[in-house]
CSV table of C-alpha atoms in Angstrom, one decimal:
chain,number,residue,atom,x,y,z
A,1,UNK,CA,2.5,-2.3,-23.3
A,2,UNK,CA,5.8,-1.6,-21.6
A,3,UNK,CA,9.0,-3.1,-22.8
A,4,UNK,CA,10.0,-5.5,-20.0
A,5,UNK,CA,13.2,-6.2,-21.9
A,6,UNK,CA,14.8,-3.0,-20.4
A,7,UNK,CA,14.6,-4.5,-17.0
A,8,UNK,CA,17.8,-5.9,-15.6
A,9,UNK,CA,18.2,-9.6,-15.3
A,10,UNK,CA,18.1,-10.9,-11.7
A,11,UNK,CA,21.7,-11.2,-10.6
A,12,UNK,CA,22.2,-12.4,-7.0
A,13,UNK,CA,25.4,-11.3,-5.2
A,14,UNK,CA,25.9,-13.9,-2.5
A,15,UNK,CA,28.5,-11.7,-0.7
A,16,UNK,CA,26.0,-8.9,-0.6
A,17,UNK,CA,23.3,-11.2,0.8
A,18,UNK,CA,25.6,-12.5,3.5
A,19,UNK,CA,26.6,-8.9,4.6
A,20,UNK,CA,23.0,-7.9,5.2
A,21,UNK,CA,22.2,-7.1,8.8
A,22,UNK,CA,18.5,-7.0,8.3
A,23,UNK,CA,16.7,-9.8,6.4
A,24,UNK,CA,13.2,-10.0,5.0
A,25,UNK,CA,11.2,-12.8,6.4
A,26,UNK,CA,9.1,-14.4,3.7
A,27,UNK,CA,9.2,-16.0,0.3
A,28,UNK,CA,11.5,-15.4,-2.6
A,29,UNK,CA,10.0,-13.5,-5.5
A,30,UNK,CA,12.7,-13.9,-8.2
A,31,UNK,CA,10.6,-12.7,-11.1
A,32,UNK,CA,9.6,-9.3,-9.5
A,33,UNK,CA,10.5,-6.1,-11.4
A,34,UNK,CA,13.9,-4.7,-10.5
A,35,UNK,CA,16.3,-1.9,-11.6
A,36,UNK,CA,19.5,-1.0,-9.7
A,37,UNK,CA,19.7,2.5,-8.3
A,38,UNK,CA,20.9,4.9,-11.0
A,39,UNK,CA,24.6,5.6,-11.1
A,40,UNK,CA,25.4,8.7,-9.0
A,41,UNK,CA,22.1,8.7,-7.2
A,42,UNK,CA,21.9,8.6,-3.4
A,43,UNK,CA,18.1,8.3,-3.3
A,44,UNK,CA,16.6,5.9,-0.8
A,45,UNK,CA,13.9,5.0,-3.3
A,46,UNK,CA,14.2,5.4,-7.0
A,47,UNK,CA,11.6,5.3,-9.8
A,48,UNK,CA,11.2,2.7,-12.5
A,49,UNK,CA,12.4,4.3,-15.7
A,50,UNK,CA,9.3,3.1,-17.6
A,51,UNK,CA,6.9,4.8,-15.2
A,52,UNK,CA,4.0,5.2,-15.3
A,53,UNK,CA,3.0,1.5,-15.9
A,54,UNK,CA,-0.7,2.4,-16.2
A,55,UNK,CA,-2.5,5.4,-17.6
A,56,UNK,CA,-5.9,6.9,-17.4
A,57,UNK,CA,-7.6,4.8,-20.1
A,58,UNK,CA,-6.2,1.4,-19.3
A,59,UNK,CA,-9.6,-0.3,-20.0
A,60,UNK,CA,-12.5,1.3,-21.9
A,61,UNK,CA,-14.5,2.3,-18.8
A,62,UNK,CA,-11.5,3.8,-16.9
A,63,UNK,CA,-10.7,7.4,-16.2
A,64,UNK,CA,-7.8,6.1,-14.1
A,65,UNK,CA,-6.3,2.9,-12.6
A,66,UNK,CA,-4.2,3.5,-9.5
A,67,UNK,CA,-4.0,3.0,-5.7
A,68,UNK,CA,-4.1,-0.8,-6.0
A,69,UNK,CA,-3.0,-4.0,-4.2
A,70,UNK,CA,-1.1,-7.0,-5.7
A,71,UNK,CA,0.7,-10.2,-4.9
A,72,UNK,CA,2.7,-13.0,-6.4
A,73,UNK,CA,0.3,-15.7,-7.6
A,74,UNK,CA,0.8,-19.0,-9.4
A,75,UNK,CA,4.1,-18.1,-11.0
A,76,UNK,CA,2.9,-14.6,-12.0
A,77,UNK,CA,1.1,-11.8,-10.2
A,78,UNK,CA,-2.5,-10.9,-9.4
A,79,UNK,CA,-4.0,-7.6,-8.3
A,80,UNK,CA,-7.1,-5.8,-7.1
A,81,UNK,CA,-7.2,-2.4,-8.8
A,82,UNK,CA,-9.0,0.8,-8.1
A,83,UNK,CA,-10.7,1.7,-11.4
A,84,UNK,CA,-12.4,5.1,-11.6
A,85,UNK,CA,-15.1,4.7,-14.1
A,86,UNK,CA,-16.0,7.3,-16.7
A,87,UNK,CA,-18.8,8.6,-14.4
A,88,UNK,CA,-16.0,9.1,-11.8
A,89,UNK,CA,-17.3,6.4,-9.4
A,90,UNK,CA,-14.5,4.0,-8.3
A,91,UNK,CA,-14.9,0.2,-8.2
A,92,UNK,CA,-12.6,-2.8,-7.7
A,93,UNK,CA,-11.4,-4.8,-10.7
A,94,UNK,CA,-9.2,-7.9,-10.9
A,95,UNK,CA,-6.0,-7.9,-12.9
A,96,UNK,CA,-3.3,-10.5,-13.9
A,97,UNK,CA,0.3,-10.1,-15.0
A,98,UNK,CA,3.3,-12.3,-15.8
A,99,UNK,CA,5.9,-9.6,-14.9
A,100,UNK,CA,4.0,-7.3,-12.5
A,101,UNK,CA,4.5,-4.5,-15.1
A,102,UNK,CA,2.1,-5.2,-17.9
A,103,UNK,CA,-1.4,-6.0,-16.6
A,104,UNK,CA,-4.6,-7.4,-18.0
A,105,UNK,CA,-7.4,-5.7,-16.1
A,106,UNK,CA,-10.9,-7.3,-16.2
A,107,UNK,CA,-13.4,-4.9,-17.7
A,108,UNK,CA,-16.1,-5.6,-15.1
A,109,UNK,CA,-15.9,-5.0,-11.3
A,110,UNK,CA,-15.4,-7.9,-9.0
A,111,UNK,CA,-18.8,-9.6,-8.3
A,112,UNK,CA,-18.8,-9.8,-4.5
A,113,UNK,CA,-21.4,-11.9,-2.8
A,114,UNK,CA,-22.4,-11.7,0.9
A,115,UNK,CA,-21.8,-14.5,3.3
A,116,UNK,CA,-25.4,-15.8,2.8
A,117,UNK,CA,-24.7,-16.0,-1.0
A,118,UNK,CA,-26.7,-13.0,-2.1
A,119,UNK,CA,-25.1,-10.4,-4.3
A,120,UNK,CA,-23.4,-7.5,-2.6
A,121,UNK,CA,-24.4,-4.0,-3.5
A,122,UNK,CA,-21.2,-1.9,-3.8
A,123,UNK,CA,-22.0,1.8,-4.0
A,124,UNK,CA,-18.4,2.7,-4.5
A,125,UNK,CA,-15.0,1.2,-3.5
A,126,UNK,CA,-11.5,2.5,-3.6
A,127,UNK,CA,-7.8,2.1,-2.5
A,128,UNK,CA,-7.7,-1.7,-2.1
A,129,UNK,CA,-5.0,-3.7,-0.4
A,130,UNK,CA,-4.5,-7.4,-1.0
A,131,UNK,CA,-2.9,-9.8,1.5
A,132,UNK,CA,-2.6,-13.6,2.0
A,133,UNK,CA,-3.1,-14.9,5.5
A,134,UNK,CA,-2.9,-18.7,6.1
A,135,UNK,CA,-4.0,-19.6,2.6
A,136,UNK,CA,-6.8,-17.1,2.3
A,137,UNK,CA,-6.6,-13.9,0.3
A,138,UNK,CA,-8.2,-10.9,1.9
A,139,UNK,CA,-9.1,-7.6,0.3
A,140,UNK,CA,-9.5,-4.4,2.3
A,141,UNK,CA,-10.7,-1.2,0.8
A,142,UNK,CA,-12.5,2.1,1.6
A,143,UNK,CA,-16.2,1.1,1.3
A,144,UNK,CA,-19.5,2.9,1.8
A,145,UNK,CA,-21.5,1.9,4.8
A,146,UNK,CA,-24.9,2.0,3.2
A,147,UNK,CA,-24.5,5.6,2.2
A,148,UNK,CA,-23.5,6.8,5.7
A,149,UNK,CA,-19.9,7.4,4.9
A,150,UNK,CA,-16.5,5.7,4.3
A,151,UNK,CA,-15.4,2.7,6.3
A,152,UNK,CA,-13.1,-0.3,5.9
A,153,UNK,CA,-14.6,-3.0,3.6
A,154,UNK,CA,-13.4,-6.6,3.8
A,155,UNK,CA,-13.7,-9.6,1.5
A,156,UNK,CA,-12.1,-13.0,1.2
A,157,UNK,CA,-11.3,-15.5,-1.6
A,158,UNK,CA,-9.3,-18.6,-2.0
A,159,UNK,CA,-9.4,-18.9,-5.8
A,160,UNK,CA,-9.9,-15.3,-7.2
A,161,UNK,CA,-13.1,-16.6,-8.8
A,162,UNK,CA,-15.5,-16.4,-5.8
A,163,UNK,CA,-15.3,-13.3,-3.6
A,164,UNK,CA,-17.2,-13.2,-0.3
A,165,UNK,CA,-17.7,-9.8,1.2
A,166,UNK,CA,-17.4,-9.8,5.0
A,167,UNK,CA,-18.8,-7.4,7.5
A,168,UNK,CA,-17.3,-3.8,7.4
A,169,UNK,CA,-14.6,-3.6,10.0
A,170,UNK,CA,-15.6,-0.3,11.6
A,171,UNK,CA,-18.2,2.5,11.9
A,172,UNK,CA,-17.8,5.5,9.6
A,173,UNK,CA,-15.5,7.2,9.2
A,174,UNK,CA,-12.3,5.3,8.4
A,175,UNK,CA,-9.9,4.8,5.6
A,176,UNK,CA,-6.6,3.1,4.8
A,177,UNK,CA,-7.3,-0.3,6.3
A,178,UNK,CA,-4.1,-2.4,5.9
A,179,UNK,CA,-4.0,-6.0,7.2
A,180,UNK,CA,-0.9,-7.7,8.5
A,181,UNK,CA,0.1,-10.9,6.6
A,182,UNK,CA,0.2,-13.0,9.8
A,183,UNK,CA,-1.8,-13.3,13.0
A,184,UNK,CA,-0.7,-12.2,16.5
A,185,UNK,CA,-1.7,-14.8,19.2
A,186,UNK,CA,-4.4,-16.0,16.8
A,187,UNK,CA,-5.8,-12.6,16.1
A,188,UNK,CA,-5.9,-10.6,12.8
A,189,UNK,CA,-4.3,-7.2,13.0
A,190,UNK,CA,-5.0,-4.1,10.9
A,191,UNK,CA,-3.8,-0.5,10.6
A,192,UNK,CA,-6.4,2.1,9.9
A,193,UNK,CA,-6.9,5.8,9.8
A,194,UNK,CA,-10.0,7.2,11.5
A,195,UNK,CA,-11.2,10.2,9.5
A,196,UNK,CA,-14.3,12.2,8.7
A,197,UNK,CA,-16.8,12.2,5.9
A,198,UNK,CA,-15.0,14.8,3.7
A,199,UNK,CA,-11.5,15.6,2.5
A,200,UNK,CA,-10.1,14.7,5.9
A,201,UNK,CA,-8.0,17.6,7.3
A,202,UNK,CA,-6.4,15.3,10.0
A,203,UNK,CA,-5.4,11.7,10.6
A,204,UNK,CA,-3.3,9.3,12.7
A,205,UNK,CA,-2.6,5.6,12.3
A,206,UNK,CA,-4.3,3.2,14.7
A,207,UNK,CA,-3.9,-0.6,15.2
A,208,UNK,CA,-6.9,-2.9,15.8
A,209,UNK,CA,-7.2,-6.7,16.4
A,210,UNK,CA,-9.9,-9.2,15.5
A,211,UNK,CA,-10.3,-12.9,16.5
A,212,UNK,CA,-12.5,-13.7,13.4
A,213,UNK,CA,-12.2,-10.8,10.9
A,214,UNK,CA,-15.7,-9.7,12.1
A,215,UNK,CA,-15.4,-8.1,15.5
A,216,UNK,CA,-12.6,-5.6,15.9
A,217,UNK,CA,-11.2,-4.1,19.1
A,218,UNK,CA,-8.2,-3.6,21.3
A,219,UNK,CA,-7.6,-0.3,19.4
A,220,UNK,CA,-4.2,1.3,19.9
A,221,UNK,CA,-2.8,4.6,18.7
A,222,UNK,CA,0.3,4.0,16.6
A,223,UNK,CA,1.7,7.3,15.4
A,224,UNK,CA,0.4,10.7,14.4
A,225,UNK,CA,0.8,13.5,11.9
A,226,UNK,CA,2.7,16.4,13.3
A,227,UNK,CA,5.2,19.0,12.1
A,228,UNK,CA,8.0,17.8,14.4
A,229,UNK,CA,8.3,14.7,12.2
A,230,UNK,CA,8.5,17.0,9.1
A,231,UNK,CA,6.1,19.3,7.3
A,232,UNK,CA,5.6,16.7,4.6
A,233,UNK,CA,3.5,14.6,7.1
A,234,UNK,CA,2.2,17.5,9.2
A,235,UNK,CA,-1.5,17.3,8.2
A,236,UNK,CA,-2.2,13.5,8.2
A,237,UNK,CA,-0.7,10.1,7.6
A,238,UNK,CA,-2.1,6.8,6.5
A,239,UNK,CA,-0.8,3.2,6.2
A,240,UNK,CA,0.1,2.2,2.7
A,241,UNK,CA,1.5,-1.2,1.6
A,242,UNK,CA,1.1,-4.4,3.5
A,243,UNK,CA,3.7,-4.4,6.2
A,244,UNK,CA,6.9,-6.5,5.4
A,245,UNK,CA,8.2,-8.8,8.1
A,246,UNK,CA,11.9,-8.4,8.8
A,247,UNK,CA,14.3,-9.7,11.4
A,248,UNK,CA,14.3,-6.2,12.9
A,249,UNK,CA,10.6,-5.5,12.9
A,250,UNK,CA,7.6,-4.8,10.6
A,251,UNK,CA,8.6,-2.4,7.8
A,252,UNK,CA,5.7,-0.2,6.6
A,253,UNK,CA,5.6,2.3,3.7
A,254,UNK,CA,3.0,4.9,4.5
A,255,UNK,CA,1.8,8.2,3.0
A,256,UNK,CA,2.2,11.6,4.6
A,257,UNK,CA,0.3,14.8,3.7
A,258,UNK,CA,1.2,18.5,3.9
A,259,UNK,CA,-1.1,21.3,3.0
A,260,UNK,CA,-0.1,24.2,0.7
A,261,UNK,CA,-1.8,27.2,-0.8
A,262,UNK,CA,-2.2,25.1,-3.9
A,263,UNK,CA,-3.7,22.0,-2.1
A,264,UNK,CA,-2.4,18.9,-0.4
A,265,UNK,CA,0.8,17.1,-1.3
A,266,UNK,CA,1.1,13.3,-0.7
A,267,UNK,CA,4.6,11.7,-0.2
A,268,UNK,CA,6.0,8.4,0.9
A,269,UNK,CA,7.6,7.6,4.3
A,270,UNK,CA,8.7,4.4,6.1
A,271,UNK,CA,8.4,3.2,9.6
A,272,UNK,CA,9.5,0.1,11.6
A,273,UNK,CA,7.3,-1.6,14.1
A,274,UNK,CA,7.8,-4.1,16.9
A,275,UNK,CA,7.4,-7.7,15.7
A,276,UNK,CA,5.2,-8.7,18.5
A,277,UNK,CA,3.3,-5.4,19.1
A,278,UNK,CA,3.1,-3.3,15.9
A,279,UNK,CA,1.7,-0.4,17.9
A,280,UNK,CA,5.2,0.2,19.1
A,281,UNK,CA,7.1,2.4,16.6
A,282,UNK,CA,10.8,1.6,16.6
A,283,UNK,CA,11.9,3.9,13.8
A,284,UNK,CA,10.2,6.4,11.6
A,285,UNK,CA,10.9,8.8,8.7
A,286,UNK,CA,11.5,12.4,9.4
A,287,UNK,CA,12.1,13.1,5.7
A,288,UNK,CA,10.1,11.7,2.8
A,289,UNK,CA,11.5,8.8,0.7
A,290,UNK,CA,9.6,9.8,-2.4
A,291,UNK,CA,7.7,13.1,-3.1
A,292,UNK,CA,5.9,14.2,-6.3
A,293,UNK,CA,8.3,15.4,-8.9
A,294,UNK,CA,7.6,13.8,-12.2
A,295,UNK,CA,4.9,15.1,-14.6
A,296,UNK,CA,2.7,12.0,-14.0
A,297,UNK,CA,2.9,12.7,-10.2
A,298,UNK,CA,2.4,16.4,-10.2
A,299,UNK,CA,-0.3,16.6,-12.9
A,300,UNK,CA,-3.5,14.6,-13.1
A,301,UNK,CA,-7.0,14.4,-11.7
A,302,UNK,CA,-5.6,15.1,-8.2
A,303,UNK,CA,-2.2,16.8,-8.6
A,304,UNK,CA,0.9,16.2,-6.4
A,305,UNK,CA,0.0,12.7,-5.1
A,306,UNK,CA,2.2,9.7,-4.5
A,307,UNK,CA,0.1,7.1,-2.7
A,308,UNK,CA,1.7,3.7,-1.8
A,309,UNK,CA,-0.7,0.7,-1.8
A,310,UNK,CA,1.4,-2.4,-2.4
A,311,UNK,CA,5.0,-3.7,-2.2
A,312,UNK,CA,6.8,-6.8,-3.5
A,313,UNK,CA,9.7,-8.0,-1.4
A,314,UNK,CA,12.2,-10.7,-2.2
A,315,UNK,CA,13.6,-12.4,0.9
A,316,UNK,CA,16.6,-13.8,-1.0
A,317,UNK,CA,18.0,-10.5,-2.4
A,318,UNK,CA,16.4,-8.0,-0.1
A,319,UNK,CA,14.9,-6.1,-3.0
A,320,UNK,CA,11.6,-4.2,-2.6
A,321,UNK,CA,9.3,-2.8,-5.3
A,322,UNK,CA,6.7,-0.3,-4.1
A,323,UNK,CA,3.6,0.3,-6.2
A,324,UNK,CA,2.0,3.7,-5.9
A,325,UNK,CA,-0.8,5.8,-7.3
A,326,UNK,CA,0.3,9.0,-9.0
A,327,UNK,CA,-2.0,12.1,-9.2
A,328,UNK,CA,-5.0,9.8,-8.9
A,329,UNK,CA,-4.5,9.0,-12.5
A,330,UNK,CA,-1.5,6.7,-13.0
A,331,UNK,CA,0.4,3.9,-11.4
A,332,UNK,CA,4.1,3.8,-10.9
A,333,UNK,CA,6.8,1.6,-9.3
A,334,UNK,CA,9.7,2.7,-7.1
A,335,UNK,CA,12.6,0.4,-6.0
A,336,UNK,CA,14.7,0.1,-2.8
A,337,UNK,CA,16.4,-2.6,-0.7
A,338,UNK,CA,16.0,-3.6,2.9
A,339,UNK,CA,19.5,-2.4,3.6
A,340,UNK,CA,18.9,0.9,2.0
A,341,UNK,CA,15.7,1.6,3.9
A,342,UNK,CA,17.2,0.4,7.2
A,343,UNK,CA,20.3,2.6,6.8
A,344,UNK,CA,18.0,5.5,6.1
A,345,UNK,CA,15.8,4.8,9.2
A,346,UNK,CA,18.9,4.2,11.5
A,347,UNK,CA,20.2,7.7,10.6
A,348,UNK,CA,16.9,9.6,10.7
A,349,UNK,CA,16.5,12.3,13.3
A,350,UNK,CA,14.3,15.4,13.6
A,351,UNK,CA,15.5,18.9,12.9
A,352,UNK,CA,16.0,20.6,16.2
A,353,UNK,CA,14.4,23.8,15.1
A,354,UNK,CA,11.2,22.3,13.7
A,355,UNK,CA,8.0,22.5,15.7
């Protein structure tokens, strides 16, 4: 277990709050993890000094616990975790925490049932996201469509005891389904990344709408992977954490991938989207906020991977904690603030000589 005592106590600087030009729209999360940016650092995003918070054998069945979604819940935190079992097949497990650092992960996968009450047959499931929309908690993940390839699985719960699996959102092949935490004109909205059935060598982010979480349409291209936005995201990109609503737009942390002679490298970027039409990109990273550097990020079952899947955001202080999978083996936390990210995005511009 990690020593939460090394975390700084929450200290609220009212002058700093009043000076913020961009505000997070949402609840206060005063008990979320936090550490100030290290002295002398100019990083936009900085790592928790107790990373990684989870390792490869977090529970007896697990080769790794990573790429997971979480939320504040009943004074503590709750999460849906990707757990790769010892036979390498991934499933979704529930987890609880008082501090969002030390987690108790259930040893058995979530027992989903279909809408008619019969048990669901989950062949494999990975990279879940968790979001609350109008009092219902929704899980999205990469799910097998009856053995025909990966698509976006969906499920709903109101109590984290009973989990109803909904219809898969799309045909194969698709990954990185990320729901928005509010509806748009009564419609659910979701980012996704159409792909192929293998180790996808391409990928752009699209937006889709649904009136009922069953039928999805009005698909819109959002943004693409290309070298003019930086080599770190030249091969493919994918939505990461649940978008954060701010006074300036929807803030999204996403992953970008570049290909090297030693394999792919996954890094973290940020984008800002129009509040009423998230397919409109207002600002976007040209440089990565966080790239694999630490041992637990560059070495593991899939080396050189930082993969954001969740973020906690405190509306009162503007603090943000991004949770990410590291090398498909560990889980880490990185911190930033809304002011820091917005200053970064406001000053981002492409290199003129890149193509």
